Tab-separated table of C-alpha atoms and ligand atoms in Angstrom:
chain	number	residue	atom	x	y	z
B	17	UNK	CA	-83.958	144.454	-39.741
B	18	UNK	CA	-86.976	144.044	-37.536
B	19	UNK	CA	-88.763	146.512	-35.393
B	20	UNK	CA	-88.217	145.749	-31.715
B	21	UNK	CA	-90.679	148.249	-30.387
B	22	UNK	CA	-93.279	145.534	-29.827
B	23	UNK	CA	-90.832	143.328	-27.912
B	24	UNK	CA	-89.610	146.172	-25.706
B	25	UNK	CA	-92.478	148.556	-25.079
B	26	UNK	CA	-91.329	152.135	-24.944
B	27	UNK	CA	-87.912	151.582	-26.487
B	28	UNK	CA	-87.303	153.347	-29.827
B	29	UNK	CA	-87.468	151.062	-32.871
B	30	UNK	CA	-84.271	149.651	-34.347
B	31	UNK	CA	-82.390	146.601	-35.582
B	32	UNK	CA	-81.957	143.518	-33.389
B	33	UNK	CA	-78.375	142.788	-34.401
B	34	UNK	CA	-76.685	139.703	-32.969
B	35	UNK	CA	-77.026	138.954	-29.257
B	36	UNK	CA	-73.388	139.700	-28.410
B	37	UNK	CA	-72.285	142.373	-30.855
B	38	UNK	CA	-75.591	144.024	-31.661
B	39	UNK	CA	-75.014	146.066	-34.845
B	40	UNK	CA	-71.276	146.497	-34.270
B	41	UNK	CA	-70.193	144.840	-37.529
B	42	UNK	CA	-72.526	146.941	-39.702
B	43	UNK	CA	-71.550	150.080	-37.808
B	44	UNK	CA	-67.806	149.458	-38.136
B	45	UNK	CA	-68.070	148.730	-41.876
B	46	UNK	CA	-69.388	152.222	-42.614
B	47	UNK	CA	-70.507	154.318	-39.608
B	48	UNK	CA	-71.912	157.187	-41.719
B	49	UNK	CA	-73.981	154.931	-43.982
B	50	UNK	CA	-75.140	152.956	-40.943
B	51	UNK	CA	-76.366	156.077	-39.127
B	52	UNK	CA	-78.087	157.440	-42.206
B	53	UNK	CA	-79.867	154.157	-42.956
B	54	UNK	CA	-80.845	153.866	-39.308
B	55	UNK	CA	-82.550	157.289	-39.390
B	56	UNK	CA	-84.163	156.736	-42.787
B	57	UNK	CA	-85.492	153.310	-41.812
B	58	UNK	CA	-86.646	153.876	-38.247
B	59	UNK	CA	-87.578	157.566	-38.031
B	60	UNK	CA	-87.087	160.384	-35.524
B	61	UNK	CA	-85.680	158.285	-32.665
B	62	UNK	CA	-84.141	154.890	-33.289
B	63	UNK	CA	-82.169	152.507	-31.187
B	64	UNK	CA	-79.299	150.047	-31.661
B	65	UNK	CA	-76.677	148.227	-29.660
B	66	UNK	CA	-72.883	148.190	-30.143
B	67	UNK	CA	-71.627	145.293	-28.046
B	68	UNK	CA	-73.546	143.276	-25.470
B	69	UNK	CA	-74.776	146.152	-23.303
B	70	UNK	CA	-74.004	149.533	-24.906
B	71	UNK	CA	-77.279	150.946	-26.224
B	72	UNK	CA	-77.462	154.033	-28.459
B	73	UNK	CA	-80.443	156.129	-29.508
B	74	UNK	CA	-80.068	158.198	-32.655
B	75	UNK	CA	-82.254	161.326	-32.715
B	76	UNK	CA	-83.157	162.705	-36.109
B	77	UNK	CA	-85.755	165.407	-35.596
B	78	UNK	CA	-84.897	169.095	-35.061
B	79	UNK	CA	-87.264	169.633	-32.125
B	80	UNK	CA	-85.932	166.628	-30.244
B	81	UNK	CA	-82.331	167.542	-31.046
B	82	UNK	CA	-82.936	170.986	-29.534
B	83	UNK	CA	-84.527	169.372	-26.474
B	84	UNK	CA	-81.443	167.186	-25.960
B	85	UNK	CA	-79.110	170.191	-26.247
B	86	UNK	CA	-81.302	172.207	-23.853
B	87	UNK	CA	-81.413	169.306	-21.352
B	88	UNK	CA	-83.849	171.246	-19.177
B	89	UNK	CA	-83.969	168.604	-16.462
B	90	UNK	CA	-80.152	168.323	-16.319
B	91	UNK	CA	-80.095	164.575	-16.744
B	92	UNK	CA	-77.489	164.275	-19.490
B	93	UNK	CA	-73.699	164.339	-19.391
B	94	UNK	CA	-71.066	164.043	-22.121
B	95	UNK	CA	-70.834	160.582	-23.623
B	96	UNK	CA	-68.253	157.988	-22.554
B	97	UNK	CA	-65.907	158.645	-25.490
B	98	UNK	CA	-65.515	162.306	-24.480
B	99	UNK	CA	-65.162	161.326	-20.812
B	100	UNK	CA	-62.270	159.046	-21.797
B	101	UNK	CA	-60.367	162.158	-22.956
B	102	UNK	CA	-60.028	163.258	-19.334
B	103	UNK	CA	-56.824	161.201	-19.229
B	104	UNK	CA	-55.417	163.765	-21.680
B	105	UNK	CA	-57.174	167.079	-21.090
B	106	UNK	CA	-58.145	166.657	-17.431
B	107	UNK	CA	-61.071	168.814	-16.293
B	108	UNK	CA	-60.981	171.286	-19.174
B	109	UNK	CA	-63.995	172.925	-20.780
B	110	UNK	CA	-64.716	170.025	-23.142
B	111	UNK	CA	-64.835	167.325	-20.477
B	112	UNK	CA	-65.995	169.053	-17.285
B	113	UNK	CA	-69.623	168.986	-16.169
B	114	UNK	CA	-72.329	171.039	-14.458
B	115	UNK	CA	-71.357	173.836	-11.996
B	116	UNK	CA	-67.617	173.417	-12.625
B	117	UNK	CA	-68.164	173.584	-16.398
B	118	UNK	CA	-70.281	176.715	-16.056
B	119	UNK	CA	-67.600	178.413	-13.979
B	120	UNK	CA	-64.879	177.507	-16.499
B	121	UNK	CA	-67.027	178.652	-19.404
B	122	UNK	CA	-67.543	182.062	-17.796
B	123	UNK	CA	-63.831	182.517	-17.352
B	124	UNK	CA	-62.898	181.471	-20.900
B	125	UNK	CA	-65.707	183.215	-22.778
B	126	UNK	CA	-64.028	186.676	-22.796
B	127	UNK	CA	-61.205	185.281	-24.949
B	128	UNK	CA	-63.783	184.637	-27.680
B	129	UNK	CA	-65.543	188.026	-27.617
B	130	UNK	CA	-65.902	189.805	-30.946
B	131	UNK	CA	-63.293	192.418	-30.092
B	132	UNK	CA	-60.682	189.735	-29.530
B	133	UNK	CA	-61.684	187.731	-32.563
B	134	UNK	CA	-61.055	190.764	-34.779
B	135	UNK	CA	-57.450	190.876	-33.496
B	136	UNK	CA	-57.095	187.131	-34.042
B	137	UNK	CA	-58.268	187.711	-37.635
B	138	UNK	CA	-55.136	189.723	-38.416
B	139	UNK	CA	-52.964	186.958	-37.003
B	140	UNK	CA	-54.872	184.332	-38.986
B	141	UNK	CA	-54.146	186.042	-42.308
B	142	UNK	CA	-50.495	186.713	-41.397
B	143	UNK	CA	-49.803	183.121	-40.317
B	144	UNK	CA	-51.482	181.724	-43.448
B	145	UNK	CA	-49.610	184.050	-45.804
B	146	UNK	CA	-46.330	183.101	-44.140
B	147	UNK	CA	-46.940	179.352	-44.263
B	148	UNK	CA	-48.045	179.270	-47.898
B	149	UNK	CA	-44.822	180.958	-48.977
B	150	UNK	CA	-43.398	177.439	-48.919
B	151	UNK	CA	-45.926	176.479	-51.637
B	152	UNK	CA	-44.188	178.611	-54.244
B	153	UNK	CA	-43.120	176.498	-57.209
B	154	UNK	CA	-45.218	173.513	-56.106
B	155	UNK	CA	-47.867	172.067	-58.393
B	156	UNK	CA	-49.366	169.528	-56.025
B	157	UNK	CA	-49.866	169.500	-52.251
B	158	UNK	CA	-51.567	167.379	-49.627
B	159	UNK	CA	-54.057	170.020	-48.645
B	160	UNK	CA	-55.301	168.087	-45.588
B	161	UNK	CA	-51.790	168.082	-44.048
B	162	UNK	CA	-51.211	171.714	-44.963
B	163	UNK	CA	-54.462	172.790	-43.304
B	164	UNK	CA	-53.493	170.920	-40.136
B	165	UNK	CA	-50.185	172.886	-40.020
B	166	UNK	CA	-51.933	176.197	-40.636
B	167	UNK	CA	-54.671	175.734	-38.022
B	168	UNK	CA	-52.216	174.483	-35.381
B	169	UNK	CA	-49.980	177.506	-35.986
B	170	UNK	CA	-53.034	179.801	-35.759
B	171	UNK	CA	-54.122	178.331	-32.417
B	172	UNK	CA	-50.581	178.609	-31.011
B	173	UNK	CA	-50.314	182.221	-32.167
B	174	UNK	CA	-53.780	183.526	-31.266
B	175	UNK	CA	-54.309	181.689	-27.980
B	176	UNK	CA	-50.778	181.686	-26.553
B	177	UNK	CA	-48.898	184.309	-28.628
B	178	UNK	CA	-46.430	181.631	-29.738
B	179	UNK	CA	-44.276	182.148	-32.756
B	180	UNK	CA	-45.890	179.950	-35.393
B	181	UNK	CA	-42.710	178.169	-36.505
B	182	UNK	CA	-41.768	177.405	-32.931
B	183	UNK	CA	-45.362	176.364	-32.244
B	184	UNK	CA	-45.469	173.843	-35.097
B	185	UNK	CA	-42.022	172.496	-34.296
B	186	UNK	CA	-42.546	171.749	-30.638
B	187	UNK	CA	-46.251	170.992	-30.559
B	188	UNK	CA	-46.784	169.264	-33.906
B	189	UNK	CA	-45.318	165.855	-33.119
B	190	UNK	CA	-46.719	165.175	-29.630
B	191	UNK	CA	-50.059	166.557	-30.816
B	192	UNK	CA	-50.135	164.090	-33.711
B	193	UNK	CA	-49.493	161.161	-31.336
B	194	UNK	CA	-52.141	162.408	-28.914
B	195	UNK	CA	-54.724	162.756	-31.690
B	196	UNK	CA	-53.992	159.278	-33.038
B	197	UNK	CA	-53.892	157.404	-29.755
B	198	UNK	CA	-56.577	159.574	-28.162
B	199	UNK	CA	-58.936	158.465	-30.931
B	200	UNK	CA	-58.097	154.815	-30.271
B	201	UNK	CA	-58.881	155.434	-26.625
B	202	UNK	CA	-62.183	157.125	-27.416
B	203	UNK	CA	-63.272	154.275	-29.635
B	204	UNK	CA	-62.295	151.505	-27.310
B	205	UNK	CA	-65.086	150.149	-25.070
B	206	UNK	CA	-62.522	149.453	-22.353
B	207	UNK	CA	-59.498	151.583	-21.460
B	208	UNK	CA	-56.675	150.853	-19.060
B	209	UNK	CA	-55.640	153.847	-16.927
B	210	UNK	CA	-52.713	155.706	-18.475
B	211	UNK	CA	-50.290	154.510	-15.792
B	212	UNK	CA	-50.624	150.849	-16.914
B	213	UNK	CA	-47.491	150.457	-19.046
B	214	UNK	CA	-48.882	148.843	-22.227
B	215	UNK	CA	-47.367	150.101	-25.495
B	216	UNK	CA	-50.093	152.570	-26.558
B	217	UNK	CA	-50.340	153.939	-23.031
B	218	UNK	CA	-46.580	154.491	-22.831
B	219	UNK	CA	-46.587	156.398	-26.117
B	220	UNK	CA	-49.665	158.435	-25.250
B	221	UNK	CA	-48.333	159.225	-21.782
B	222	UNK	CA	-44.986	160.243	-23.276
B	223	UNK	CA	-46.688	162.618	-25.737
B	224	UNK	CA	-48.932	164.117	-23.032
B	225	UNK	CA	-45.885	164.672	-20.810
B	226	UNK	CA	-44.002	166.303	-23.675
B	227	UNK	CA	-46.886	168.676	-24.336
B	228	UNK	CA	-47.286	169.263	-20.600
B	229	UNK	CA	-43.683	170.419	-20.397
B	230	UNK	CA	-44.324	172.873	-23.266
B	231	UNK	CA	-47.535	174.171	-21.669
B	232	UNK	CA	-46.084	174.570	-18.167
B	233	UNK	CA	-43.099	176.350	-19.699
B	234	UNK	CA	-45.422	178.758	-21.531
B	235	UNK	CA	-47.266	179.461	-18.246
B	236	UNK	CA	-44.029	179.907	-16.284
B	237	UNK	CA	-42.434	182.210	-18.867
B	238	UNK	CA	-45.549	184.364	-19.002
B	239	UNK	CA	-45.733	184.625	-15.219
B	240	UNK	CA	-42.085	185.606	-14.960
B	241	UNK	CA	-42.274	188.172	-17.759
B	242	UNK	CA	-45.134	189.992	-16.057
B	243	UNK	CA	-46.345	190.903	-19.571
B	244	UNK	CA	-50.037	191.335	-20.162
B	245	UNK	CA	-51.082	189.673	-23.440
B	246	UNK	CA	-54.662	189.907	-24.668
B	247	UNK	CA	-54.744	186.222	-25.639
B	248	UNK	CA	-56.490	183.241	-24.062
B	249	UNK	CA	-53.624	182.582	-21.672
B	250	UNK	CA	-53.558	186.243	-20.559
B	251	UNK	CA	-57.317	186.270	-20.030
B	252	UNK	CA	-57.270	183.013	-18.064
B	253	UNK	CA	-54.383	184.182	-15.899
B	254	UNK	CA	-56.301	187.284	-14.898
B	255	UNK	CA	-59.644	185.497	-14.438
B	256	UNK	CA	-60.966	185.200	-10.905
B	257	UNK	CA	-63.884	183.252	-9.443
B	258	UNK	CA	-64.783	183.811	-5.797
B	259	UNK	CA	-61.650	185.942	-5.516
B	260	UNK	CA	-59.373	183.092	-6.602
B	261	UNK	CA	-57.448	182.647	-9.838
B	262	UNK	CA	-56.933	179.385	-11.727
B	263	UNK	CA	-54.290	176.979	-10.456
B	264	UNK	CA	-51.477	175.996	-12.839
B	265	UNK	CA	-53.149	172.593	-13.258
B	266	UNK	CA	-56.443	174.253	-14.299
B	267	UNK	CA	-54.610	176.524	-16.708
B	268	UNK	CA	-52.844	173.491	-18.178
B	269	UNK	CA	-56.151	171.602	-18.633
B	270	UNK	CA	-57.744	174.531	-20.456
B	271	UNK	CA	-54.741	175.135	-22.705
B	272	UNK	CA	-54.521	171.433	-23.573
B	273	UNK	CA	-58.267	171.422	-24.340
B	274	UNK	CA	-57.980	174.378	-26.704
B	275	UNK	CA	-54.968	172.851	-28.459
B	276	UNK	CA	-56.928	169.654	-28.968
B	277	UNK	CA	-60.390	171.038	-29.768
B	278	UNK	CA	-59.241	174.110	-31.637
B	279	UNK	CA	-57.319	172.972	-34.670
B	280	UNK	CA	-58.262	169.627	-36.194
B	281	UNK	CA	-61.942	170.530	-36.678
B	282	UNK	CA	-61.136	173.700	-38.622
B	283	UNK	CA	-58.380	171.911	-40.569
B	284	UNK	CA	-60.898	169.325	-41.720
B	285	UNK	CA	-63.486	171.965	-42.530
B	286	UNK	CA	-60.923	173.677	-44.774
B	287	UNK	CA	-59.799	170.424	-46.396
B	288	UNK	CA	-63.397	169.477	-47.253
B	289	UNK	CA	-64.122	172.952	-48.574
B	290	UNK	CA	-61.118	172.753	-50.922
B	291	UNK	CA	-62.221	169.285	-51.976
B	292	UNK	CA	-65.722	170.545	-52.849
B	293	UNK	CA	-64.348	173.597	-54.662
B	294	UNK	CA	-62.082	171.298	-56.680
B	295	UNK	CA	-65.137	169.265	-57.692
B	296	UNK	CA	-67.126	172.413	-58.541
B	297	UNK	CA	-64.865	174.845	-60.437
B	298	UNK	CA	-67.812	177.156	-61.158
B	299	UNK	CA	-68.301	177.670	-57.395
B	300	UNK	CA	-64.581	178.257	-56.938
B	301	UNK	CA	-64.707	180.841	-59.717
B	302	UNK	CA	-67.454	182.718	-57.812
B	303	UNK	CA	-65.155	182.893	-54.784
B	304	UNK	CA	-62.240	184.159	-56.879
B	305	UNK	CA	-64.470	186.914	-58.210
B	306	UNK	CA	-65.614	187.881	-54.716
B	307	UNK	CA	-62.060	187.941	-53.337
B	308	UNK	CA	-60.791	190.042	-56.261
B	309	UNK	CA	-63.714	192.458	-55.914
B	310	UNK	CA	-63.398	192.865	-52.131
B	311	UNK	CA	-59.596	193.006	-51.818
B	312	UNK	CA	-58.634	194.686	-55.121
B	313	UNK	CA	-54.844	194.986	-55.384
B	314	UNK	CA	-54.260	194.592	-51.649
B	315	UNK	CA	-53.721	191.592	-49.442
B	316	UNK	CA	-56.563	189.899	-47.574
B	317	UNK	CA	-57.098	191.322	-44.080
B	318	UNK	CA	-59.476	190.669	-41.189
B	319	UNK	CA	-61.700	193.647	-42.055
B	320	UNK	CA	-62.629	191.940	-45.345
B	321	UNK	CA	-64.366	189.163	-43.426
B	322	UNK	CA	-67.672	191.056	-43.267
B	323	UNK	CA	-67.786	191.417	-47.062
B	324	UNK	CA	-67.040	187.779	-47.914
B	325	UNK	CA	-70.620	186.516	-48.188
B	326	UNK	CA	-70.016	183.908	-50.931
B	327	UNK	CA	-67.065	182.518	-48.964
B	328	UNK	CA	-69.205	182.249	-45.825
B	329	UNK	CA	-71.919	180.441	-47.767
B	330	UNK	CA	-69.350	177.983	-49.164
B	331	UNK	CA	-68.114	177.296	-45.619
B	332	UNK	CA	-71.648	176.779	-44.250
B	333	UNK	CA	-72.465	174.442	-47.119
B	334	UNK	CA	-69.221	172.524	-46.664
B	335	UNK	CA	-70.094	172.036	-42.969
B	336	UNK	CA	-73.513	170.822	-44.024
B	337	UNK	CA	-72.160	168.081	-46.273
B	338	UNK	CA	-68.997	167.213	-44.347
B	339	UNK	CA	-69.534	168.422	-40.776
B	340	UNK	CA	-66.163	168.089	-38.992
B	341	UNK	CA	-68.095	167.157	-35.825
B	342	UNK	CA	-70.380	164.583	-37.443
B	343	UNK	CA	-71.972	163.241	-34.280
B	344	UNK	CA	-72.247	164.327	-30.641
B	345	UNK	CA	-73.277	162.080	-27.771
B	346	UNK	CA	-74.883	162.440	-24.352
B	347	UNK	CA	-75.190	159.832	-21.669
B	348	UNK	CA	-78.392	159.536	-19.623
B	349	UNK	CA	-77.751	159.837	-15.872
B	350	UNK	CA	-81.252	158.618	-15.055
B	351	UNK	CA	-84.080	156.876	-16.925
B	352	UNK	CA	-85.852	159.468	-19.037
B	353	UNK	CA	-88.375	159.961	-21.814
B	354	UNK	CA	-87.599	161.380	-25.251
B	355	UNK	CA	-90.126	161.824	-28.047
B	356	UNK	CA	-92.477	159.413	-26.274
B	357	UNK	CA	-89.785	156.718	-25.934
B	358	UNK	CA	-88.011	155.307	-22.924
B	359	UNK	CA	-84.273	155.938	-22.554
B	360	UNK	CA	-82.548	154.017	-19.782
B	361	UNK	CA	-79.898	155.260	-17.378
B	362	UNK	CA	-76.440	154.697	-18.925
B	363	UNK	CA	-77.720	154.696	-22.539
B	364	UNK	CA	-76.155	157.097	-25.030
B	365	UNK	CA	-78.155	159.571	-27.103
B	366	UNK	CA	-76.569	160.424	-30.457
B	367	UNK	CA	-77.228	163.561	-32.494
B	368	UNK	CA	-75.652	163.311	-35.919
B	369	UNK	CA	-74.912	166.449	-37.905
B	370	UNK	CA	-73.976	164.280	-40.876
B	371	UNK	CA	-77.382	162.585	-40.922
B	372	UNK	CA	-79.541	165.598	-40.062
B	373	UNK	CA	-77.782	167.935	-42.509
B	374	UNK	CA	-78.644	165.551	-45.352
B	375	UNK	CA	-82.321	165.320	-44.448
B	376	UNK	CA	-84.340	166.136	-47.580
B	377	UNK	CA	-87.199	167.623	-45.533
B	378	UNK	CA	-84.970	170.611	-44.716
B	379	UNK	CA	-82.356	170.611	-47.477
B	380	UNK	CA	-83.567	170.116	-51.032
B	381	UNK	CA	-81.307	167.832	-53.114
B	382	UNK	CA	-79.432	167.151	-49.893
B	383	UNK	CA	-76.331	165.567	-51.444
B	384	UNK	CA	-75.696	168.470	-53.839
B	385	UNK	CA	-73.044	171.128	-53.072
B	386	UNK	CA	-74.986	174.365	-53.438
B	387	UNK	CA	-73.498	177.237	-51.370
B	388	UNK	CA	-76.186	179.631	-52.642
B	389	UNK	CA	-78.793	177.814	-50.587
B	390	UNK	CA	-77.302	179.664	-47.593
B	391	UNK	CA	-77.889	183.099	-49.101
B	392	UNK	CA	-80.765	185.314	-47.927
B	393	UNK	CA	-82.490	184.240	-44.765
B	394	UNK	CA	-82.112	180.470	-45.292
B	395	UNK	CA	-80.366	179.793	-41.985
B	396	UNK	CA	-83.035	181.729	-40.057
B	397	UNK	CA	-85.794	179.854	-41.876
B	398	UNK	CA	-84.529	176.496	-40.578
B	399	UNK	CA	-86.009	175.151	-37.347
B	400	UNK	CA	-83.533	175.048	-34.447
B	401	UNK	CA	-81.828	171.652	-34.430
B	402	UNK	CA	-81.901	171.130	-38.230
B	403	UNK	CA	-78.395	172.526	-38.787
B	404	UNK	CA	-75.958	172.346	-35.879
B	405	UNK	CA	-72.316	172.084	-36.982
B	406	UNK	CA	-71.217	173.597	-33.658
B	407	UNK	CA	-73.672	171.743	-31.408
B	408	UNK	CA	-76.117	173.696	-29.231
B	409	UNK	CA	-77.304	174.656	-25.759
B	410	UNK	CA	-74.905	175.326	-22.892
B	411	UNK	CA	-72.203	173.173	-24.517
B	412	UNK	CA	-72.227	174.889	-27.908
B	413	UNK	CA	-68.734	175.231	-29.377
B	414	UNK	CA	-66.962	178.161	-27.741
B	415	UNK	CA	-64.829	178.561	-30.884
B	416	UNK	CA	-67.749	178.840	-33.355
B	417	UNK	CA	-67.203	182.473	-34.434
B	418	UNK	CA	-63.445	182.065	-34.225
B	419	UNK	CA	-63.407	179.077	-36.577
B	420	UNK	CA	-65.869	180.581	-39.061
B	421	UNK	CA	-63.641	183.627	-39.352
B	422	UNK	CA	-60.557	181.450	-39.524
B	423	UNK	CA	-61.951	179.234	-42.288
B	424	UNK	CA	-63.101	182.211	-44.374
B	425	UNK	CA	-59.844	184.148	-44.001
B	426	UNK	CA	-57.559	181.160	-44.634
B	427	UNK	CA	-59.593	180.294	-47.755
B	428	UNK	CA	-59.437	183.899	-48.942
B	429	UNK	CA	-55.646	184.197	-48.505
B	430	UNK	CA	-55.071	180.944	-50.400
B	431	UNK	CA	-57.643	181.478	-53.147
B	432	UNK	CA	-56.371	184.996	-53.746
B	433	UNK	CA	-53.152	183.387	-54.943
B	434	UNK	CA	-54.190	179.954	-56.160
B	435	UNK	CA	-56.828	177.936	-57.915
B	436	UNK	CA	-57.086	174.321	-56.818
B	437	UNK	CA	-58.146	171.291	-58.823
B	438	UNK	CA	-58.415	167.577	-57.987
B	439	UNK	CA	-55.236	165.562	-58.420
B	440	UNK	CA	-55.597	162.374	-60.414
B	441	UNK	CA	-52.929	160.719	-58.299
B	442	UNK	CA	-53.538	158.975	-54.985
B	443	UNK	CA	-56.513	156.975	-53.705
B	444	UNK	CA	-60.124	158.099	-54.117
B	445	UNK	CA	-61.249	160.600	-51.464
B	446	UNK	CA	-63.308	159.002	-48.721
B	447	UNK	CA	-64.656	160.482	-45.474
B	448	UNK	CA	-63.215	158.820	-42.388
B	449	UNK	CA	-65.326	159.345	-39.272
B	450	UNK	CA	-62.878	159.414	-36.327
B	451	UNK	CA	-63.228	162.079	-33.588
B	452	UNK	CA	-63.755	164.425	-36.487
B	453	UNK	CA	-64.701	163.728	-40.081
B	454	UNK	CA	-61.531	163.788	-42.139
B	455	UNK	CA	-60.477	162.707	-45.638
B	456	UNK	CA	-59.253	159.146	-45.100
B	457	UNK	CA	-56.072	159.190	-47.174
B	458	UNK	CA	-55.390	162.915	-46.943
B	459	UNK	CA	-56.256	165.104	-49.910
B	460	UNK	CA	-53.901	165.636	-52.836
B	461	UNK	CA	-54.764	168.686	-54.928
B	462	UNK	CA	-53.175	170.485	-57.841
B	463	UNK	CA	-52.180	174.114	-57.354
B	464	UNK	CA	-52.403	176.723	-60.110
B	465	UNK	CA	-50.962	180.153	-59.393
B	466	UNK	CA	-53.343	183.004	-60.258
B	467	UNK	CA	-51.470	185.866	-61.827
B	468	UNK	CA	-53.287	188.752	-60.205
B	469	UNK	CA	-55.961	191.363	-60.206
B	470	UNK	CA	-57.775	190.393	-63.364
B	471	UNK	CA	-57.928	186.762	-62.279
B	472	UNK	CA	-55.758	185.583	-65.191
B	473	UNK	CA	-54.056	182.374	-64.294
B	474	UNK	CA	-50.486	181.302	-64.716
B	475	UNK	CA	-48.735	178.107	-63.834
B	476	UNK	CA	-46.844	177.678	-60.585
B	477	UNK	CA	-44.331	175.425	-62.323
O	25	LIG	C1	-65.093	174.009	-37.761
O	25	LIG	C2	-64.590	174.046	-36.562
O	25	LIG	C3	-65.250	173.487	-35.330
O	25	LIG	C4	-66.314	172.649	-35.209
O	25	LIG	C5	-67.144	172.011	-36.322
O	25	LIG	C6	-66.537	172.462	-33.794
O	25	LIG	C7	-67.568	171.704	-33.265
O	25	LIG	C8	-67.843	171.597	-31.923
O	25	LIG	C9	-69.004	170.939	-31.377
O	25	LIG	C10	-70.089	170.218	-32.174
O	25	LIG	C11	-68.938	171.073	-30.027
O	25	LIG	C12	-69.980	170.573	-29.027
O	25	LIG	C13	-69.696	169.160	-28.590
O	25	LIG	C14	-70.783	168.613	-27.696
O	25	LIG	O1	-71.829	169.218	-27.539
O	25	LIG	O2	-70.568	167.506	-27.171
O	25	LIG	C15	-67.730	171.820	-29.711
O	25	LIG	C16	-67.325	172.141	-28.436
O	25	LIG	C17	-66.155	172.814	-28.160
O	25	LIG	N1	-65.301	173.392	-29.070
O	25	LIG	FE1	-65.490	173.368	-31.064
O	25	LIG	N2	-65.598	173.178	-33.088
O	25	LIG	C18	-64.799	173.824	-33.983
O	25	LIG	C19	-63.750	174.689	-33.700
O	25	LIG	C20	-63.308	175.000	-32.441
O	25	LIG	C21	-62.255	175.929	-32.134
O	25	LIG	C22	-61.483	176.725	-33.172
O	25	LIG	C23	-62.098	175.937	-30.782
O	25	LIG	C24	-61.152	176.723	-29.920
O	25	LIG	C25	-60.422	177.721	-30.326
O	25	LIG	C26	-63.069	175.000	-30.246
O	25	LIG	C27	-63.206	174.699	-28.903
O	25	LIG	C28	-64.257	173.978	-28.383
O	25	LIG	C29	-64.452	173.758	-26.952
O	25	LIG	C30	-63.531	174.227	-25.832
O	25	LIG	C31	-65.646	173.047	-26.814
O	25	LIG	C32	-66.321	172.628	-25.510
O	25	LIG	C33	-67.293	173.726	-25.133
O	25	LIG	C34	-68.095	173.430	-23.867
O	25	LIG	O3	-68.435	172.281	-23.612
O	25	LIG	O4	-68.425	174.401	-23.166
O	25	LIG	N3	-63.795	174.474	-31.270
O	25	LIG	N4	-67.096	172.140	-30.885
């Protein structure tokens, strides 16, 4: 790799790549390793091309990351891959921009206030306890798939008051197709509009229409019932801006957005946490002790959340090593300057949680799983922009508190009953960076039933 700074004054340093593809081949081979090497080789801001004209700038310094999130001069918008999701989620919170985004955010925010999240907490533990009843007698499960079912059921229940079995049955399949083909769409440099009847488009359109029917039915039923639920749908239906409520189309876009943004990330966070706990039985043992101490003979409930400090640390540390959102992008609307370098209109700025969270200047022994590092005031001691699993600035994840509570409570309900260990069957576990960072071949784990209060373990056979 050569430094191009001299050839292109002002542009951040980076590899030349080939004239047509740039660094596309190296990137595709292993995106995470590519990004990490890029930052380690070229420093705080580095530049590379994927394809003949698409230029990316990776930022790897907390202060600059914070500046990008703050975007004081309002010259950045969501990157092209997120924009391509508009075909699915329309103008929902994730994809909308500027004044319209701000308006939407104000209307949705009340659904994520602390008072509501406490109520969601009860539903989270109930849904999890119900779903894991089907684990009884099993000795091995694909924990990645199970977490996807649990988090989808939790979103359906908490946001739309849907019965979780009904939710999984009617949403699960179209959602799976949308996730799979939506990812293909996001990754493709060129997308045909959805109405062009090529095979992928037909399937994606079919799945979106199926989910649309479900969502419009939920809206219609709620309107007709006249019931007042304190869930996201209820809050959005009552919300007013300039005296006007949301149209059905706006409601649909927001519900679709929450379905899409609100389950896979947390499912992957949980899967990675179980994976790490399987690799580190001594850390899992600490969590068992905490759960037994806090919950005694009773079942896990939302009020326990405040007392689960070791569980929270394990979740923070899991999101450090395997951040479900491993990179976020912004596109420059005008030429601008960042860290003394020139960024051109149309270029994409990348902020990678995966790379920054493994920076040894802020995290000692960065590749080691060490939940205790998050005890005390560690998080507060970090500069802003060094640890950002939920992003930052005006576009910070609206579900950040929700998903932290969800991850902790789901873990607690499961670990109260089970110990997990790695399965020796199936392929080696490998991170797969798609929209979110997920275990490539799923995650098989062995289940061991714990026999109760004193933590003695039995077999679930
Ligand atoms: C571990 C779980 C989660 C992670 C790691 C995560 C991560 C993120 C990140 C990094 C962003 C910012 C993207 C950007 O700046 O381009 C974001 C935005 C968003 N997230 Fe999450 N998220 C999680 C869970 C959730 C949940 C549970 C919900 C909903 C219930 C949710 C809904 C959203 C929405 C609607 C946005 C767009 C916010 C806006 O632009 O105003 N997320 N998330």
